Amino acid sequence: MSSGGRIGHDAPYMPRGCDMRWFSSEEICEILARFEKVIIVGDSMMRHVIGSLNVLIRKDLGYGAVTDWNFSSEERKECFCNYQFNVKACSIQGIFKTADVIKNDPSSLSCPADTVDVMIEQMIRFPIAPEELTRLRDLLPSSKPSRPYAFIYGHGLWNNLDLQATLDWLDLILDTTVSAAPWLQTDYPSSQSVDNIRNVASKRSGNQEGALKGFSWPGKRLNGFWPRLFLTPNAAGKEKPDEWLVTQGNKALTIFEESVKEEAARRGVEHLGTYNMSIQSNKFDGVHVDLKGNLIKAMMVLNWLNMLEVENF
């Protein structure tokens, strides 16, 4: 899915070397119901992923991504359809968890009640604020649930495509996750607990930024069922501000995508590149793709979720 492309600007996206299915809303509900919770972690691009998932399970191209149940008449006019994903006006009013739909507009959800739980934790840069890590811990049960959790990450632009900052961001999230939910790694060595590792690393470095440098995260050696996917940023569009065209331009983005793919694999995290999908797509600001582009990205994620062998949990 990462290596496909388009024949012309805004032409249909075609995956390369694989069959990418376009699921119905009912099929999407069935896929998501295989998981106790799907947790998305990242920035505004990841906020658009959960927004697109909500469009699909609410069967609402007009307002499916946003909290339309509390919109004024002006907001309904300004945030309709494609403009749901305008980050400066509308997507900040996006739906951050399906629980809010169930609470405020349950009839709009295609999925049976209490079968789907998808949410986002916004963690946009490294260092990560302590309260953000606390919220992540609070989402995770200490004992093994009846269905697996799936995790989808996205990061990069808020740290200016600094690869080491992104890896530190990811490693800290992985460490925090497995320390709160040790059942994710069935043979996680107690003598090498994350808390002990982090304490040693923090003493060595004296700060969060340096706590993980040079540290080989132990999760890559373990065999628990822990599905994780990392999405790298969209390609830059012509509206990208000139001051970012060197550090966040398409050369930097392709190098970043290739590097993250390699580093994610070392950590047991799968990678989905979005550069090829987005290079010829419409963008609001040279960064964020429109409704069509975000629906493609969400369907890519759903294809990944559908391929996971949940029976191994």
CSV table of C-alpha atoms in Angstrom, one decimal:
chain,number,residue,atom,x,y,z
A,1,MET,CA,0.0,0.0,0.0
A,2,SER,CA,2.9,2.4,0.7
A,3,SER,CA,4.4,2.0,-2.7
A,4,GLY,CA,1.5,2.7,-5.0
A,5,GLY,CA,0.7,5.9,-6.8
A,6,ARG,CA,-1.7,8.1,-8.9
A,7,ILE,CA,-1.7,8.7,-12.6
A,8,GLY,CA,-2.2,12.4,-12.5
A,9,HIS,CA,-3.2,15.0,-9.9
A,10,ASP,CA,-6.1,13.8,-7.7
A,11,ALA,CA,-6.5,10.7,-9.7
A,12,PRO,CA,-7.6,7.5,-7.9
A,13,TYR,CA,-4.9,6.0,-5.8
A,14,MET,CA,-3.7,2.5,-6.8
A,15,PRO,CA,-1.7,0.3,-4.5
A,16,ARG,CA,1.2,-1.6,-5.9
A,17,GLY,CA,1.7,-5.4,-5.6
A,18,CYS,CA,-1.2,-5.9,-3.3
A,19,ASP,CA,-5.0,-5.9,-3.2
A,20,MET,CA,-6.3,-3.1,-1.0
A,21,ARG,CA,-9.9,-3.7,-0.2
A,22,TRP,CA,-12.5,-0.9,0.2
A,23,PHE,CA,-14.7,-2.2,3.1
A,24,SER,CA,-18.3,-1.4,3.6
A,25,SER,CA,-19.3,0.2,6.9
A,26,GLU,CA,-20.7,-3.1,8.2
A,27,GLU,CA,-17.4,-4.8,7.4
A,28,ILE,CA,-15.5,-2.0,9.1
A,29,CYS,CA,-17.6,-2.5,12.2
A,30,GLU,CA,-16.7,-6.2,12.2
A,31,ILE,CA,-13.0,-5.5,11.8
A,32,LEU,CA,-12.9,-2.9,14.7
A,33,ALA,CA,-15.0,-5.2,16.9
A,34,ARG,CA,-12.2,-7.7,16.9
A,35,PHE,CA,-10.3,-5.4,19.2
A,36,GLU,CA,-10.9,-4.3,22.7
A,37,LYS,CA,-9.6,-0.9,21.8
A,38,VAL,CA,-7.8,0.8,18.9
A,39,ILE,CA,-5.6,3.5,20.2
A,40,ILE,CA,-4.3,6.2,17.8
A,41,VAL,CA,-1.4,8.3,19.0
A,42,GLY,CA,0.0,11.4,17.3
A,43,ASP,CA,-0.7,14.8,15.7
A,44,SER,CA,-3.3,16.4,13.5
A,45,MET,CA,-2.6,13.9,10.7
A,46,MET,CA,-3.6,11.1,13.0
A,47,ARG,CA,-6.6,13.1,14.2
A,48,HIS,CA,-7.7,13.0,10.6
A,49,VAL,CA,-7.3,9.2,10.5
A,50,ILE,CA,-9.7,8.8,13.4
A,51,GLY,CA,-11.9,11.4,11.7
A,52,SER,CA,-12.0,9.4,8.5
A,53,LEU,CA,-12.8,6.2,10.5
A,54,ASN,CA,-15.7,8.0,12.0
A,55,VAL,CA,-16.9,9.1,8.6
A,56,LEU,CA,-17.0,5.5,7.5
A,57,ILE,CA,-18.7,4.0,10.6
A,58,ARG,CA,-21.2,6.8,10.7
A,59,LYS,CA,-21.9,6.7,7.0
A,60,ASP,CA,-21.8,10.4,6.9
A,61,LEU,CA,-19.6,12.2,4.4
A,62,GLY,CA,-20.9,15.5,5.4
A,63,TYR,CA,-20.2,15.6,9.2
A,64,GLY,CA,-19.0,12.1,10.1
A,65,ALA,CA,-15.6,13.3,11.3
A,66,VAL,CA,-16.8,16.1,13.6
A,67,THR,CA,-19.0,16.8,16.6
A,68,ASP,CA,-21.9,18.0,14.6
A,69,TRP,CA,-24.3,17.3,17.4
A,70,ASN,CA,-23.2,20.6,19.1
A,71,PHE,CA,-22.6,22.7,15.9
A,72,SER,CA,-24.2,26.1,15.4
A,73,SER,CA,-25.8,26.8,12.0
A,74,GLU,CA,-22.7,28.7,11.0
A,75,GLU,CA,-20.4,25.8,11.9
A,76,ARG,CA,-22.6,23.4,10.0
A,77,LYS,CA,-22.1,25.6,6.9
A,78,GLU,CA,-18.4,26.1,7.3
A,79,CYS,CA,-17.4,22.5,8.3
A,80,PHE,CA,-19.4,20.5,5.7
A,81,CYS,CA,-17.9,17.6,3.8
A,82,ASN,CA,-14.4,18.3,2.7
A,83,TYR,CA,-14.0,21.2,5.1
A,84,GLN,CA,-14.2,18.8,8.1
A,85,PHE,CA,-10.5,18.4,7.6
A,86,ASN,CA,-9.6,22.1,7.6
A,87,VAL,CA,-7.2,22.1,10.6
A,88,LYS,CA,-7.6,25.8,11.2
A,89,ALA,CA,-11.4,25.9,11.3
A,90,CYS,CA,-13.0,22.5,11.8
A,91,SER,CA,-10.9,19.5,12.5
A,92,ILE,CA,-10.1,20.7,16.0
A,93,GLN,CA,-13.8,19.9,16.7
A,94,GLY,CA,-13.2,16.4,15.5
A,95,ILE,CA,-14.4,13.3,17.2
A,96,PHE,CA,-11.6,12.0,19.4
A,97,LYS,CA,-13.3,8.7,20.5
A,98,THR,CA,-16.2,6.7,19.4
A,99,ALA,CA,-17.5,6.7,23.0
A,100,ASP,CA,-18.4,10.4,22.4
A,101,VAL,CA,-20.6,9.3,19.4
A,102,ILE,CA,-22.3,6.6,21.5
A,103,LYS,CA,-22.9,9.2,24.2
A,104,ASN,CA,-24.1,12.1,22.0
A,105,ASP,CA,-25.4,10.7,18.7
A,106,PRO,CA,-25.7,6.9,19.0
A,107,SER,CA,-28.2,6.5,16.2
A,108,SER,CA,-25.5,7.8,13.7
A,109,LEU,CA,-23.2,4.8,14.4
A,110,SER,CA,-23.4,1.8,12.1
A,111,CYS,CA,-21.8,-0.5,14.6
A,112,PRO,CA,-23.8,-2.4,17.2
A,113,ALA,CA,-23.7,-0.8,20.6
A,114,ASP,CA,-20.6,-1.2,22.7
A,115,THR,CA,-18.7,-3.3,20.1
A,116,VAL,CA,-16.3,-0.6,18.8
A,117,ASP,CA,-13.8,1.5,20.8
A,118,VAL,CA,-11.5,3.7,18.8
A,119,MET,CA,-9.8,6.8,20.2
A,120,ILE,CA,-6.8,9.2,19.8
A,121,GLU,CA,-4.3,10.5,22.3
A,122,GLN,CA,-2.7,13.6,20.9
A,123,MET,CA,1.0,13.5,21.5
A,124,ILE,CA,2.6,15.8,19.0
A,125,ARG,CA,6.2,16.3,20.0
A,126,PHE,CA,9.1,15.1,22.0
A,127,PRO,CA,9.7,15.6,24.9
A,128,ILE,CA,6.2,14.3,25.8
A,129,ALA,CA,4.3,16.1,28.5
A,130,PRO,CA,4.0,14.0,31.7
A,131,GLU,CA,0.2,14.4,31.7
A,132,GLU,CA,0.0,13.0,28.2
A,133,LEU,CA,1.9,9.8,29.3
A,134,THR,CA,-0.4,9.6,32.4
A,135,ARG,CA,-3.5,9.6,30.1
A,136,LEU,CA,-1.9,6.9,28.0
A,137,ARG,CA,-1.3,4.7,31.1
A,138,ASP,CA,-4.8,5.2,32.3
A,139,LEU,CA,-6.2,3.7,29.0
A,140,LEU,CA,-4.4,0.4,29.6
A,141,PRO,CA,-5.6,-2.4,31.9
A,142,SER,CA,-3.0,-4.1,34.0
A,143,SER,CA,-4.5,-7.6,33.3
A,144,LYS,CA,-5.0,-9.1,29.9
A,145,PRO,CA,-8.4,-8.3,28.3
A,146,SER,CA,-10.6,-10.6,26.3
A,147,ARG,CA,-9.7,-9.0,23.0
A,148,PRO,CA,-6.4,-7.5,21.8
A,149,TYR,CA,-5.5,-3.8,21.7
A,150,ALA,CA,-4.1,-2.3,18.5
A,151,PHE,CA,-1.9,0.8,18.4
A,152,ILE,CA,-1.4,3.3,15.5
A,153,TYR,CA,1.3,6.0,15.7
A,154,GLY,CA,2.1,9.0,13.7
A,155,HIS,CA,4.8,11.6,14.3
A,156,GLY,CA,7.4,13.8,12.6
A,157,LEU,CA,6.6,17.3,11.6
A,158,TRP,CA,6.3,18.8,15.1
A,159,ASN,CA,9.9,17.8,15.7
A,160,ASN,CA,10.9,19.0,12.2
A,161,LEU,CA,11.5,15.5,10.9
A,162,ASP,CA,14.3,15.0,13.5
A,163,LEU,CA,14.7,11.2,13.3
A,164,GLN,CA,16.2,10.9,16.7
A,165,ALA,CA,13.4,12.9,18.3
A,166,THR,CA,10.8,10.7,16.6
A,167,LEU,CA,12.6,7.5,17.8
A,168,ASP,CA,12.8,8.9,21.3
A,169,TRP,CA,9.1,9.7,21.1
A,170,LEU,CA,8.2,6.2,19.9
A,171,ASP,CA,10.5,4.5,22.4
A,172,LEU,CA,9.0,6.4,25.3
A,173,ILE,CA,5.5,5.5,24.2
A,174,LEU,CA,6.4,1.9,23.8
A,175,ASP,CA,8.1,1.8,27.2
A,176,THR,CA,5.1,3.5,28.9
A,177,THR,CA,2.7,1.1,27.2
A,178,VAL,CA,4.4,-2.1,28.2
A,179,SER,CA,5.0,-0.9,31.8
A,180,ALA,CA,1.3,-0.2,32.2
A,181,ALA,CA,0.2,-3.3,30.3
A,182,PRO,CA,2.8,-6.1,30.8
A,183,TRP,CA,0.5,-8.7,29.3
A,184,LEU,CA,1.4,-7.2,25.9
A,185,GLN,CA,4.7,-8.9,26.2
A,186,THR,CA,4.2,-12.4,27.6
A,187,ASP,CA,7.8,-13.0,28.5
A,188,TYR,CA,8.8,-9.5,29.5
A,189,PRO,CA,11.8,-9.9,31.9
A,190,SER,CA,11.0,-8.6,35.3
A,191,SER,CA,14.6,-7.9,36.1
A,192,GLN,CA,14.7,-5.5,33.1
A,193,SER,CA,11.5,-3.6,33.9
A,194,VAL,CA,10.9,-0.4,32.0
A,195,ASP,CA,10.8,1.6,35.3
A,196,ASN,CA,14.3,0.3,36.1
A,197,ILE,CA,15.5,0.9,32.6
A,198,ARG,CA,14.2,4.4,32.6
A,199,ASN,CA,15.6,5.2,36.0
A,200,VAL,CA,19.0,4.1,35.0
A,201,ALA,CA,18.8,6.0,31.7
A,202,SER,CA,17.5,9.1,33.3
A,203,LYS,CA,20.3,9.1,35.9
A,204,ARG,CA,22.8,8.7,33.1
A,205,SER,CA,21.4,11.5,31.0
A,206,GLY,CA,19.6,13.7,33.5
A,207,ASN,CA,16.8,14.5,31.1
A,208,GLN,CA,14.0,12.9,29.1
A,209,GLU,CA,15.6,13.9,25.7
A,210,GLY,CA,18.7,11.8,26.5
A,211,ALA,CA,17.1,9.0,28.5
A,212,LEU,CA,16.7,6.7,25.5
A,213,LYS,CA,19.7,7.6,23.4
A,214,GLY,CA,21.8,4.6,22.7
A,215,PHE,CA,19.3,2.3,24.4
A,216,SER,CA,18.2,-0.8,22.6
A,217,TRP,CA,14.5,-1.1,23.5
A,218,PRO,CA,13.9,-4.7,24.7
A,219,GLY,CA,10.4,-5.1,23.1
A,220,LYS,CA,11.9,-6.2,19.8
A,221,ARG,CA,13.1,-9.5,21.4
A,222,LEU,CA,9.8,-10.5,22.9
A,223,ASN,CA,6.9,-12.4,21.4
A,224,GLY,CA,3.6,-11.1,22.8
A,225,PHE,CA,0.7,-10.2,20.4
A,226,TRP,CA,1.1,-6.4,20.2
A,227,PRO,CA,0.0,-5.0,16.9
A,228,ARG,CA,1.6,-1.6,16.2
A,229,LEU,CA,1.6,0.5,13.0
A,230,PHE,CA,3.6,3.7,12.4
A,231,LEU,CA,2.3,6.2,9.8
A,232,THR,CA,4.8,8.7,8.4
A,233,PRO,CA,3.7,12.2,7.2
A,234,ASN,CA,2.1,13.2,4.0
A,235,ALA,CA,4.1,14.6,1.0
A,236,ALA,CA,4.4,18.4,0.9
A,237,GLY,CA,2.1,20.3,-1.4
A,238,LYS,CA,2.6,23.6,-3.2
A,239,GLU,CA,1.0,25.5,-0.4
A,240,LYS,CA,3.7,24.5,2.1
A,241,PRO,CA,5.3,27.7,3.5
A,242,ASP,CA,8.6,28.4,1.9
A,243,GLU,CA,10.5,28.4,5.3
A,244,TRP,CA,9.8,24.7,5.6
A,245,LEU,CA,10.7,23.6,2.1
A,246,VAL,CA,14.2,22.5,3.1
A,247,THR,CA,13.7,20.8,6.5
A,248,GLN,CA,10.2,19.5,5.7
A,249,GLY,CA,10.2,19.4,1.9
A,250,ASN,CA,9.8,16.3,-0.1
A,251,LYS,CA,13.4,15.3,-0.1
A,252,ALA,CA,13.5,15.4,3.7
A,253,LEU,CA,10.1,13.6,3.9
A,254,THR,CA,11.3,10.7,1.7
A,255,ILE,CA,14.5,10.3,3.7
A,256,PHE,CA,12.5,10.4,6.9
A,257,GLU,CA,10.0,7.8,5.7
A,258,GLU,CA,12.7,5.4,4.6
A,259,SER,CA,14.6,5.8,7.9
A,260,VAL,CA,11.5,5.4,10.1
A,261,LYS,CA,10.5,2.2,8.2
A,262,GLU,CA,13.9,0.7,9.0
A,263,GLU,CA,13.9,1.8,12.7
A,264,ALA,CA,10.3,0.8,13.3
A,265,ALA,CA,11.0,-2.7,12.0
A,266,ARG,CA,13.9,-3.0,14.6
A,267,ARG,CA,11.3,-2.3,17.3
A,268,GLY,CA,8.7,-4.8,15.9
A,269,VAL,CA,6.5,-1.9,14.6
A,270,GLU,CA,5.1,-2.1,11.1
A,271,HIS,CA,5.2,0.9,8.9
A,272,LEU,CA,2.8,2.6,6.5
A,273,GLY,CA,4.3,5.3,4.3
A,274,THR,CA,1.9,7.9,3.0
A,275,TYR,CA,4.2,9.9,0.7
A,276,ASN,CA,3.2,8.1,-2.5
A,277,MET,CA,-0.5,8.2,-1.6
A,278,SER,CA,-0.4,12.0,-0.9
A,279,ILE,CA,2.1,13.4,-3.4
A,280,GLN,CA,-0.6,14.1,-6.0
A,281,SER,CA,-3.5,14.6,-3.7
A,282,ASN,CA,-5.3,17.8,-2.8
A,283,LYS,CA,-4.1,19.5,0.4
A,284,PHE,CA,-5.5,22.4,2.4
A,285,ASP,CA,-2.2,23.9,3.5
A,286,GLY,CA,0.5,21.9,1.8
A,287,VAL,CA,0.4,19.4,4.7
A,288,HIS,CA,-3.1,18.0,5.3
A,289,VAL,CA,-4.9,16.0,2.7
A,290,ASP,CA,-8.6,16.5,1.9
A,291,LEU,CA,-11.5,14.1,2.6
A,292,LYS,CA,-10.7,11.7,-0.2
A,293,GLY,CA,-7.1,11.5,0.8
A,294,ASN,CA,-7.9,10.9,4.4
A,295,LEU,CA,-10.5,8.2,3.6
A,296,ILE,CA,-7.8,6.4,1.6
A,297,LYS,CA,-5.5,6.6,4.5
A,298,ALA,CA,-8.1,5.2,6.9
A,299,MET,CA,-8.9,2.4,4.5
A,300,MET,CA,-5.2,1.5,4.4
A,301,VAL,CA,-5.2,1.3,8.2
A,302,LEU,CA,-8.3,-0.9,8.1
A,303,ASN,CA,-6.7,-3.2,5.6
A,304,TRP,CA,-3.8,-3.6,8.1
A,305,LEU,CA,-6.2,-4.2,11.0
A,306,ASN,CA,-8.0,-6.8,8.9
A,307,MET,CA,-4.8,-8.8,8.2
A,308,LEU,CA,-3.9,-9.1,11.9
A,309,GLU,CA,-4.2,-12.6,13.2
A,310,VAL,CA,-6.2,-11.8,16.3
A,311,GLU,CA,-6.6,-15.5,17.1
A,312,ASN,CA,-2.9,-15.4,18.2
A,313,PHE,CA,-3.9,-13.1,21.1
